[in-house]
PDB file of C-alpha atoms and ligand atoms in Angstrom:
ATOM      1  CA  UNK A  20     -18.445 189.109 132.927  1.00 52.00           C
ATOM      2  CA  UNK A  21     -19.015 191.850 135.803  1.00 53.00           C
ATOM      3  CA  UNK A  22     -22.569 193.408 135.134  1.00 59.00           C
ATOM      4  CA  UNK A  23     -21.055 196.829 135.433  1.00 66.00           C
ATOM      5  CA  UNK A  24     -18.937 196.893 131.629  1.00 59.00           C
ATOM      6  CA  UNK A  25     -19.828 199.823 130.112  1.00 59.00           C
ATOM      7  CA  UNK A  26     -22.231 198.721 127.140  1.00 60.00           C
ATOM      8  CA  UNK A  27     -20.086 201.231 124.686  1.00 67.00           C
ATOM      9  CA  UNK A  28     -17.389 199.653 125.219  1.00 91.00           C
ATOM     10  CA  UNK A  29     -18.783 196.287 124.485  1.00 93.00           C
ATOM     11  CA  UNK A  30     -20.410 197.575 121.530  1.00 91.00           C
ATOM     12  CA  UNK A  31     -17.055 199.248 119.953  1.00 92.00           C
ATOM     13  CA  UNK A  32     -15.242 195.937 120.514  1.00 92.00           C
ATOM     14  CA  UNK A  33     -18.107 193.968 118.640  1.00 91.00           C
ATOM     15  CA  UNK A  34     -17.419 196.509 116.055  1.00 91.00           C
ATOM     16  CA  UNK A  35     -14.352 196.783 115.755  1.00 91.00           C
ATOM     17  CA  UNK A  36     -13.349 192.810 115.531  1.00 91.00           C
ATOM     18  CA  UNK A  37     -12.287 190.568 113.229  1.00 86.00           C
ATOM     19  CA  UNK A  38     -14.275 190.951 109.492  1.00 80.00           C
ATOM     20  CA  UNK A  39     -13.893 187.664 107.276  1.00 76.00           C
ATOM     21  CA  UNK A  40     -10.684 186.799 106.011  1.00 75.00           C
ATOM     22  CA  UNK A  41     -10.772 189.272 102.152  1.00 77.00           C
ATOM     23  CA  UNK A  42     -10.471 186.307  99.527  1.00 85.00           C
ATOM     24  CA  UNK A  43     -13.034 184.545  99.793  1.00 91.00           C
ATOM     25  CA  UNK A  44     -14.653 181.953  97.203  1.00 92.00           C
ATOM     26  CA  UNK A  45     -17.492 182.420  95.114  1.00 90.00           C
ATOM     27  CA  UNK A  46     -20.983 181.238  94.766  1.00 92.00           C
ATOM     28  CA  UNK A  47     -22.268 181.625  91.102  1.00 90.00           C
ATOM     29  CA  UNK A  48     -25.849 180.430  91.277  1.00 88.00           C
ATOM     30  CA  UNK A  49     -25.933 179.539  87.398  1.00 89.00           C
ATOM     31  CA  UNK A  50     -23.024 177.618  88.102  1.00 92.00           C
ATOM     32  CA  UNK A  51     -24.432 175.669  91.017  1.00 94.00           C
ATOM     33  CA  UNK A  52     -25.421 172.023  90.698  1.00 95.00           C
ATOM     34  CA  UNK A  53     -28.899 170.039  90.239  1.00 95.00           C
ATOM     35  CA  UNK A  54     -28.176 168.409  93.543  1.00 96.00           C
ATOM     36  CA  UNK A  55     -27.858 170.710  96.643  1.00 98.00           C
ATOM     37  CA  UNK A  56     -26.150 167.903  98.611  1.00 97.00           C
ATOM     38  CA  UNK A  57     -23.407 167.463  96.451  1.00 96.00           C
ATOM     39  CA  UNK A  58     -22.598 171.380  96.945  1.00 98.00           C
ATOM     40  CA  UNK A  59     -22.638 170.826 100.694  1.00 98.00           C
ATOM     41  CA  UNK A  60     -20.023 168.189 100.261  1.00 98.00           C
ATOM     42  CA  UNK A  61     -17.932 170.311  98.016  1.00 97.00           C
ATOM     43  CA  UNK A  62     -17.659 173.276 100.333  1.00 98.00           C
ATOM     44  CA  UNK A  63     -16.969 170.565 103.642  1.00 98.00           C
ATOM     45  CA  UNK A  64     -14.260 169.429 101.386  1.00 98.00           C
ATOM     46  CA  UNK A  65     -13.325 173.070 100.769  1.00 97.00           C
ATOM     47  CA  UNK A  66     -13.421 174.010 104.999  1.00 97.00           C
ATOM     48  CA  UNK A  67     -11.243 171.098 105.529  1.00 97.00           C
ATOM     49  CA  UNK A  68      -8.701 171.809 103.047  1.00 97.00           C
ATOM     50  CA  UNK A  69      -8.763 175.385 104.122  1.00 94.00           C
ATOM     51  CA  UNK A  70      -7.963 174.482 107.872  1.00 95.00           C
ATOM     52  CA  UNK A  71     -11.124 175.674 109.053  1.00 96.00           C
ATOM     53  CA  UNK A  72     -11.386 174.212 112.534  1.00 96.00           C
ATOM     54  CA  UNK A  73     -13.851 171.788 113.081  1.00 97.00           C
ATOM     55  CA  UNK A  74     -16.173 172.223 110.710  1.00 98.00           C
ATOM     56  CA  UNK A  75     -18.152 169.745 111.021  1.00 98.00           C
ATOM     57  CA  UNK A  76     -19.748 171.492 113.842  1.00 98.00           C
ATOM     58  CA  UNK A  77     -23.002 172.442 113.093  1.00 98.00           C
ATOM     59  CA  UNK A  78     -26.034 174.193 115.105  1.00 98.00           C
ATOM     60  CA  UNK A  79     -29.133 171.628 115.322  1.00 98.00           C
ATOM     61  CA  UNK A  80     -32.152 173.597 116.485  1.00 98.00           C
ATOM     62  CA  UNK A  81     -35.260 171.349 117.594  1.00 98.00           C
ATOM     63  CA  UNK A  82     -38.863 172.150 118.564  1.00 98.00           C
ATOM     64  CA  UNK A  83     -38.709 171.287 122.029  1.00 95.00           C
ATOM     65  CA  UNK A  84     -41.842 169.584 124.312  1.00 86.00           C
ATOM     66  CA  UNK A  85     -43.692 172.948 124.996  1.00 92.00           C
ATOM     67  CA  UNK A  86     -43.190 173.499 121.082  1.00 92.00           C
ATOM     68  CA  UNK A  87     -40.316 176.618 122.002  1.00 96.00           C
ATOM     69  CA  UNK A  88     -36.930 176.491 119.847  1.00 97.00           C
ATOM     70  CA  UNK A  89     -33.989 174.522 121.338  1.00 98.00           C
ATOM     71  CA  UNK A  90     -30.385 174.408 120.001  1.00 98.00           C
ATOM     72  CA  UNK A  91     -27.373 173.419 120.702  1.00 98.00           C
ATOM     73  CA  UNK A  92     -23.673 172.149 118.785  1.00 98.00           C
ATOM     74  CA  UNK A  93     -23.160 168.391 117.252  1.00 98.00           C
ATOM     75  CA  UNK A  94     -20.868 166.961 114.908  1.00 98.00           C
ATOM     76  CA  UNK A  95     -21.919 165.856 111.240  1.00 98.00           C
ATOM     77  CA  UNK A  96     -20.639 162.415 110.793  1.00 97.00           C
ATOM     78  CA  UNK A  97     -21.474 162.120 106.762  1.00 97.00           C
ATOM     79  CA  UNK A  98     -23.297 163.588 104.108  1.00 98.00           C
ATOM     80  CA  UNK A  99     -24.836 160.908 101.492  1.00 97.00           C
ATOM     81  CA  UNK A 100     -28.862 161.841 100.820  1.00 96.00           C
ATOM     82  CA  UNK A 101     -29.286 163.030 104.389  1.00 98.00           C
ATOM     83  CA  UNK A 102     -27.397 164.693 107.354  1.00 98.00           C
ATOM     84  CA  UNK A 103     -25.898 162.404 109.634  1.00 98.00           C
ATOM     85  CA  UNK A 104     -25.601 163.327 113.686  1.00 98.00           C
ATOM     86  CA  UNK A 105     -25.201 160.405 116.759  1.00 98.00           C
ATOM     87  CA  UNK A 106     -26.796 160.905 119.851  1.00 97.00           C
ATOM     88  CA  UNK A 107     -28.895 159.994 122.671  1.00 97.00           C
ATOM     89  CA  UNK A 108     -32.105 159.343 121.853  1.00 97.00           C
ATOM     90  CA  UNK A 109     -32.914 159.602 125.894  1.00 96.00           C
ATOM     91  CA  UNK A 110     -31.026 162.936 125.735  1.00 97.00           C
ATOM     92  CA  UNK A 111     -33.172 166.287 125.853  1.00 97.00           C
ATOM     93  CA  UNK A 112     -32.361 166.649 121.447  1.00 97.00           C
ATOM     94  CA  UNK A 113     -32.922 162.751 121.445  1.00 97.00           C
ATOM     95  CA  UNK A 114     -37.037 163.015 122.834  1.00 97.00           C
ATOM     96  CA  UNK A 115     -37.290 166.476 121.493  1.00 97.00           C
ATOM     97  CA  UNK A 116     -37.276 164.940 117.825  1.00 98.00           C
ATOM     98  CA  UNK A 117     -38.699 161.922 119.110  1.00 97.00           C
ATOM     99  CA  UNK A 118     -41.881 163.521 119.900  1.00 96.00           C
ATOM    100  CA  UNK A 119     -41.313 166.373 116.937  1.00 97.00           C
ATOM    101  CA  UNK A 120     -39.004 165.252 114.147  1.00 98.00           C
ATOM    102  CA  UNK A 121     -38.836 169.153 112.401  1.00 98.00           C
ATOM    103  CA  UNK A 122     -34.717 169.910 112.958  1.00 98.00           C
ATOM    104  CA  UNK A 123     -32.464 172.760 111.198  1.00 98.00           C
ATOM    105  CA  UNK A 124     -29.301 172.601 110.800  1.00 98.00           C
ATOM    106  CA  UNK A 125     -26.864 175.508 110.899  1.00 98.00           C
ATOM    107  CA  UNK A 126     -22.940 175.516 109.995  1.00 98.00           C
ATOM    108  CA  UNK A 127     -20.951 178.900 109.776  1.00 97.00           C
ATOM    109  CA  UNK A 128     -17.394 179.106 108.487  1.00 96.00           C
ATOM    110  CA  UNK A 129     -16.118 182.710 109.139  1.00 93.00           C
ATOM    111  CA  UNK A 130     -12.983 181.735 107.187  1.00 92.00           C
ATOM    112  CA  UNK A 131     -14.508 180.977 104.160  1.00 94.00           C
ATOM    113  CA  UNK A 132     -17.482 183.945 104.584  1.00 94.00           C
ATOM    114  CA  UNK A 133     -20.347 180.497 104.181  1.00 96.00           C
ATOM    115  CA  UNK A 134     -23.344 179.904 105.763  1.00 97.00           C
ATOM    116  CA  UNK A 135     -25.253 176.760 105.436  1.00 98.00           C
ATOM    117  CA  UNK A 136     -29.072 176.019 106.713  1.00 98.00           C
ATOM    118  CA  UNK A 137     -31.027 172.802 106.088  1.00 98.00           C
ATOM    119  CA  UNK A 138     -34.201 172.141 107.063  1.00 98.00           C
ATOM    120  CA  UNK A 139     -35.912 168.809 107.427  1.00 98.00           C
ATOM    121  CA  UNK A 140     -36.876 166.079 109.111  1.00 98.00           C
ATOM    122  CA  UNK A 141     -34.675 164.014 111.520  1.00 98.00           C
ATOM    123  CA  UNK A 142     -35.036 159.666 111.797  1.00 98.00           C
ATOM    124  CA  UNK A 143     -33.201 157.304 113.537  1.00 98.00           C
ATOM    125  CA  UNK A 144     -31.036 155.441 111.104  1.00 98.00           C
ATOM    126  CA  UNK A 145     -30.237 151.536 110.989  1.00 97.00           C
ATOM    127  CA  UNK A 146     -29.252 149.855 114.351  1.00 97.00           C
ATOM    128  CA  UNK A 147     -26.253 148.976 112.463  1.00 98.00           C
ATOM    129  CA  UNK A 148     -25.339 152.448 111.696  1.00 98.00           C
ATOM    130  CA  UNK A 149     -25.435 153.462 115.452  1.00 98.00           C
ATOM    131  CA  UNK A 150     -23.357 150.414 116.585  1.00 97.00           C
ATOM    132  CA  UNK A 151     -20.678 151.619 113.898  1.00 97.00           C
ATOM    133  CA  UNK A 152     -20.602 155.119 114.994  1.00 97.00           C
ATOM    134  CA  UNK A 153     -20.084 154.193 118.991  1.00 97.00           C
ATOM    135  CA  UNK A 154     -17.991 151.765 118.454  1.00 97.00           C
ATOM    136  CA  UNK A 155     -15.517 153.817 116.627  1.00 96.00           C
ATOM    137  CA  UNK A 156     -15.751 156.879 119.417  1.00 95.00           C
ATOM    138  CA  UNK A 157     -13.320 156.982 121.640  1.00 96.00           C
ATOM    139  CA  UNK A 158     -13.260 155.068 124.914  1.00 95.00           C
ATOM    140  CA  UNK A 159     -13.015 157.677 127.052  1.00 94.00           C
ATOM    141  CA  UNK A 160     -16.118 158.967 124.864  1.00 94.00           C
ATOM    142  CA  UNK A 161     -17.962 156.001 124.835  1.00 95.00           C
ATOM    143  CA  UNK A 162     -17.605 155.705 128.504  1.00 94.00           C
ATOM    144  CA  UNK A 163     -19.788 159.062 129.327  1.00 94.00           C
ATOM    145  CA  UNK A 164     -21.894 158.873 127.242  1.00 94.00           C
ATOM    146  CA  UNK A 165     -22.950 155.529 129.179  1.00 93.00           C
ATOM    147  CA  UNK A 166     -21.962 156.840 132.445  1.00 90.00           C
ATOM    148  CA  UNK A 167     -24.892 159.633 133.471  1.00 89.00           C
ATOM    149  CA  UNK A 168     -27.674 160.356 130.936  1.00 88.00           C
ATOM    150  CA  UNK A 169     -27.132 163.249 129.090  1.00 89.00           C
ATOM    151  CA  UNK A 170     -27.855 166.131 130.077  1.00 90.00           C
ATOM    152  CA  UNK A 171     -28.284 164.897 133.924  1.00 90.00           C
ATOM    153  CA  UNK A 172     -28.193 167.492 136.821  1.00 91.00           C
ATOM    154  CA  UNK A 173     -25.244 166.827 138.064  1.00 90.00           C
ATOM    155  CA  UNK A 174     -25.627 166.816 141.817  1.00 91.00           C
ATOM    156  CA  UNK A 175     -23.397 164.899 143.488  1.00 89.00           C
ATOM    157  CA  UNK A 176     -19.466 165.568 141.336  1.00 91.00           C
ATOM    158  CA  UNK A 177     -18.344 161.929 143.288  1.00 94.00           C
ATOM    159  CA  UNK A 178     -21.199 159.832 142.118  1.00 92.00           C
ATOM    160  CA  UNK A 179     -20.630 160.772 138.995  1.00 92.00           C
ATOM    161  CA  UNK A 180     -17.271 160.227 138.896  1.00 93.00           C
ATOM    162  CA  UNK A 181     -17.825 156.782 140.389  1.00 94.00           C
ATOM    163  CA  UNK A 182     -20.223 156.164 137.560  1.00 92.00           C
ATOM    164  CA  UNK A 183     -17.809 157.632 135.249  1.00 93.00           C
ATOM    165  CA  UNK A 184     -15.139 154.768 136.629  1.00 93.00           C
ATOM    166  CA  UNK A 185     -17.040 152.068 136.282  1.00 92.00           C
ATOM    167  CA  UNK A 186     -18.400 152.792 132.692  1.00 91.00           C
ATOM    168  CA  UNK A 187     -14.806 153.000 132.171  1.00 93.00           C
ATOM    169  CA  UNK A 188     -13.941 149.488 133.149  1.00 94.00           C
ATOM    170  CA  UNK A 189     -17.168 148.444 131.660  1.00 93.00           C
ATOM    171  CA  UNK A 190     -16.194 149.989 128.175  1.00 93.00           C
ATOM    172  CA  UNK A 191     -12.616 148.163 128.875  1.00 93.00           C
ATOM    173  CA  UNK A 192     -14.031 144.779 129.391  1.00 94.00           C
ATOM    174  CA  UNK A 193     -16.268 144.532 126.619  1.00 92.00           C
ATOM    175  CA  UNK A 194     -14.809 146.743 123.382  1.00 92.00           C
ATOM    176  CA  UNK A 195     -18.316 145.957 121.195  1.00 94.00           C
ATOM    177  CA  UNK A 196     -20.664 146.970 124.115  1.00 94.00           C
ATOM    178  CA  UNK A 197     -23.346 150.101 122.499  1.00 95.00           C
ATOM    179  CA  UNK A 198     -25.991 151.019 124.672  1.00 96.00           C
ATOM    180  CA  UNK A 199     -29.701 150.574 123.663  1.00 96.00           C
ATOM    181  CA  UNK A 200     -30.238 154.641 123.588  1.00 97.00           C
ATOM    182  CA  UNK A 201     -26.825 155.169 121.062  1.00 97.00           C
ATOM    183  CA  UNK A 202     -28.924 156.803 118.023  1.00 98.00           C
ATOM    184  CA  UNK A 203     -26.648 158.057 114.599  1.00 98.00           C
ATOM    185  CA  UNK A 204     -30.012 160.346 113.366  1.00 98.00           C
ATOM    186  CA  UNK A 205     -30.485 160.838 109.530  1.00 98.00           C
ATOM    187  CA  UNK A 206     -31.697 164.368 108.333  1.00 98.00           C
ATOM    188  CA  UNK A 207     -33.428 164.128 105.301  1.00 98.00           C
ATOM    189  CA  UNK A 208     -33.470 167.925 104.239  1.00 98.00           C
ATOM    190  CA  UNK A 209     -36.644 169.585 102.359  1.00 98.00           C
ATOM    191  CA  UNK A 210     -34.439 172.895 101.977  1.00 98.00           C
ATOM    192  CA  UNK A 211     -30.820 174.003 101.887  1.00 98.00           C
ATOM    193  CA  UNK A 212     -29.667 177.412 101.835  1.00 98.00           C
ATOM    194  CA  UNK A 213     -26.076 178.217 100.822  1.00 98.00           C
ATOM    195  CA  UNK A 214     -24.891 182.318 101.855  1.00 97.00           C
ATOM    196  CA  UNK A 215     -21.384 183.550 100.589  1.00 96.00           C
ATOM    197  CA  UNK A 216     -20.091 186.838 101.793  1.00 93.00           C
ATOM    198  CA  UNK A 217     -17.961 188.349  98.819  1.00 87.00           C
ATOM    199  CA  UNK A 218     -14.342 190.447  99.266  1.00 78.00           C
ATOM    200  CA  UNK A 219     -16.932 193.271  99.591  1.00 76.00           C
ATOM    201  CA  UNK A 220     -20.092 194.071 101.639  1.00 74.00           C
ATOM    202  CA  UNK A 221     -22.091 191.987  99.235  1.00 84.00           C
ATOM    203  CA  UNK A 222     -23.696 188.130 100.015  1.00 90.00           C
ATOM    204  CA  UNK A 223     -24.806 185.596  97.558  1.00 93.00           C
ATOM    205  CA  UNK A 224     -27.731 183.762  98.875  1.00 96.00           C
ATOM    206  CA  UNK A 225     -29.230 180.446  96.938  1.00 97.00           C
ATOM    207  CA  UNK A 226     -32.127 178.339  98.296  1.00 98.00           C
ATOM    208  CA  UNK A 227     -32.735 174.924  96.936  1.00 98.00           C
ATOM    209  CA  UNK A 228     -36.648 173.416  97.959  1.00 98.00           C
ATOM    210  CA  UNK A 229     -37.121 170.045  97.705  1.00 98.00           C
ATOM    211  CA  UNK A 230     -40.031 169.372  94.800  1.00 96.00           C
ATOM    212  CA  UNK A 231     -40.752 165.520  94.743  1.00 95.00           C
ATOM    213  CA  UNK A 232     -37.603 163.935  93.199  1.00 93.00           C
ATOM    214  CA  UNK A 233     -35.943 167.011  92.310  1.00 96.00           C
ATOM    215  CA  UNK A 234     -35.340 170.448  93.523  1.00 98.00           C
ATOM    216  CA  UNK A 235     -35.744 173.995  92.495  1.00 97.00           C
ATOM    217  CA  UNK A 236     -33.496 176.965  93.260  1.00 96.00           C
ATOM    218  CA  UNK A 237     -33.874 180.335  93.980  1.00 96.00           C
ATOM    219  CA  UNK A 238     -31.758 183.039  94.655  1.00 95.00           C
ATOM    220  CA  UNK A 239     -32.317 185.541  97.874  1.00 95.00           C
ATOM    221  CA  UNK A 240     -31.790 188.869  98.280  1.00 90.00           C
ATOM    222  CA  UNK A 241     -29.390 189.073 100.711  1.00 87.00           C
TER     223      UNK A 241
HETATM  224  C1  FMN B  16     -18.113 171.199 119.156  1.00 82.44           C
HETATM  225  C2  FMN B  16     -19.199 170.401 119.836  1.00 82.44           C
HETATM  226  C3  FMN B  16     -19.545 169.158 119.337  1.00 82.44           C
HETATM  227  C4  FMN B  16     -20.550 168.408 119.961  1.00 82.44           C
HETATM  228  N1  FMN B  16     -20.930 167.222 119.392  1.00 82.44           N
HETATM  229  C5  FMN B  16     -21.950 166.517 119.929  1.00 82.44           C
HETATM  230  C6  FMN B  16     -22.447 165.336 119.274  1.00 82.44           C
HETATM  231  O1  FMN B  16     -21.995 164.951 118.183  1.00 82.44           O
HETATM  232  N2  FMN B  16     -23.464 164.661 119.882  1.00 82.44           N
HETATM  233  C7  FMN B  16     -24.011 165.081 121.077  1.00 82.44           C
HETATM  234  O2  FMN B  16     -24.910 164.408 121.584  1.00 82.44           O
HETATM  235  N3  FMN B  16     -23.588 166.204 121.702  1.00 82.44           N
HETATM  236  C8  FMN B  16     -22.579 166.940 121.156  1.00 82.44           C
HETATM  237  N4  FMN B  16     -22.147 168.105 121.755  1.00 82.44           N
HETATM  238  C9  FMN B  16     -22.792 168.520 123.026  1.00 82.44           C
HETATM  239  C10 FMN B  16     -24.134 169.234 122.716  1.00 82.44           C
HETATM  240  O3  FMN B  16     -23.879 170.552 122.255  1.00 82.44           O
HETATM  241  C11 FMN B  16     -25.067 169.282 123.940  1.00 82.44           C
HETATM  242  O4  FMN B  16     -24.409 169.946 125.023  1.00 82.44           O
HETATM  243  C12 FMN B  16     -25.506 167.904 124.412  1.00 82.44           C
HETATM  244  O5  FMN B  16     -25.698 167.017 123.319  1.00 82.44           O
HETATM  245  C13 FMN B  16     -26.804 167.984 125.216  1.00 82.44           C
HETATM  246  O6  FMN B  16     -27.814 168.517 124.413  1.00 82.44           O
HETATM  247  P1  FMN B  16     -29.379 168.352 124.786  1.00 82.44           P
HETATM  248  O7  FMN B  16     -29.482 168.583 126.268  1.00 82.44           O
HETATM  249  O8  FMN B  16     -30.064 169.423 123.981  1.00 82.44           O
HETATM  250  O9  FMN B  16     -29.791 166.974 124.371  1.00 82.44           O
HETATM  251  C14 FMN B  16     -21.172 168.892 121.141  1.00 82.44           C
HETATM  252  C15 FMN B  16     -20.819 170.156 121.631  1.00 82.44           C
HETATM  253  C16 FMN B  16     -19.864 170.913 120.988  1.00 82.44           C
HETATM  254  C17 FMN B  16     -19.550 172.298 121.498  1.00 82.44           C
END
């Protein structure tokens, strides 16, 4: 972007875009569930079924060494009584909660006018559960992530590709191979907020804190 745009015109266009689509589901807090978890599930089930693209994608913000805010895209890989994510635990995110296991979690569905935060705590999860989540990636997949640590400066484009070739064959020769550092991180979640824009300029907001077994709701002004 050249640093000479006229800001007006940038601000017009931001104006002027795309609103929400205008039907858009409801959120009725009297009608919401005990369990907060199980109304996450039901409105992945409803983004998929709507076509929403990807929408599994969700924002995971981390406190980061110097205790700033770092964030950054990564796919949920299940919902049961926590968030599940796979990573590097070497990788910038992967030390981050090491050191600091405080997380949010962020997913935004412009199609269906839903927000979704969670905020908790994120743990490694069973060996077992990491080995099943690499080994079903993709090869290609599996081979960078085991080619260059995450995250690496990326100095030299032909060592990297060399690396990149020979995680390849190492990935061919041995299908069950999943490297020490291949984390798939549980969020347990001590709040979830749900946000529904309506067909008009109104939003529904509904917070759910965890109280020891239970929860209790709440409803936001928007
Ligand atoms: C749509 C999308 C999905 C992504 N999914 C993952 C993922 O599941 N795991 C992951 O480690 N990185 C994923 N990434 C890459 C991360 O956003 C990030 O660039 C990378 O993990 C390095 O983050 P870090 O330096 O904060 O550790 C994804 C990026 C996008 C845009």
């Amino acid at each position: 972007m050249s640093s000479d745009a006229p800001a007006p015109a940038l601000r017009d266009r931001l104006r002027g875009a795309k609103p929400p689509h205008p039907d858009l589901p409801a959120l009725v807090a009297d009608e919401s569930p005990d369990d907060p978890r199980s109304l996450v599930v039901d409105w992945l089930i409803d983004a998929v079924d709507a076509g929403v693209a990807q929408p599994q994608a969700m924002v995971l913000s981390t406190v980061d060494t110097g205790g700033g805010a770092a964030a950054r895209v990564v796919l949920l890989k299940d919902v049961d009584d926590a968030f599940w994510f796979a990573s590097s635990s070497l990788s910038p995110k992967g030390r981050q909660i090491g050191a600091d296991p405080r997380v949010a979690l962020t997913f935004f569905w412009s199609e269906r006018g839903r927000q979704i935060r969670v905020v908790g705590r994120a743990v490694a999860g069973p060996r077992a559960a990491s080995e099943a989540d690499f080994t079903s990636r993709h090869p290609d997949s599996r081979a960078g992530a085991i080619a260059v640590p995450q995250s690496t400066v990326v100095d030299d484009p032909e060592e990297a590709r060399r690396s990149l070739a020979a995680a390849r064959e190492r990935i061919a020769a041995d299908d069950d191979f999943v490297p020490d550092d291949w984390t798939a991180y549980r969020v347990e979640p001590s709040s979830i907020e749900f946000w529904q824009a309506t067909s008009g300029r109104d939003q529904v907001r509904l917070r759910y804190d965890r109280d020891g077994d239970g929860w209790t709701r709440a409803s936001l002004w928007p």
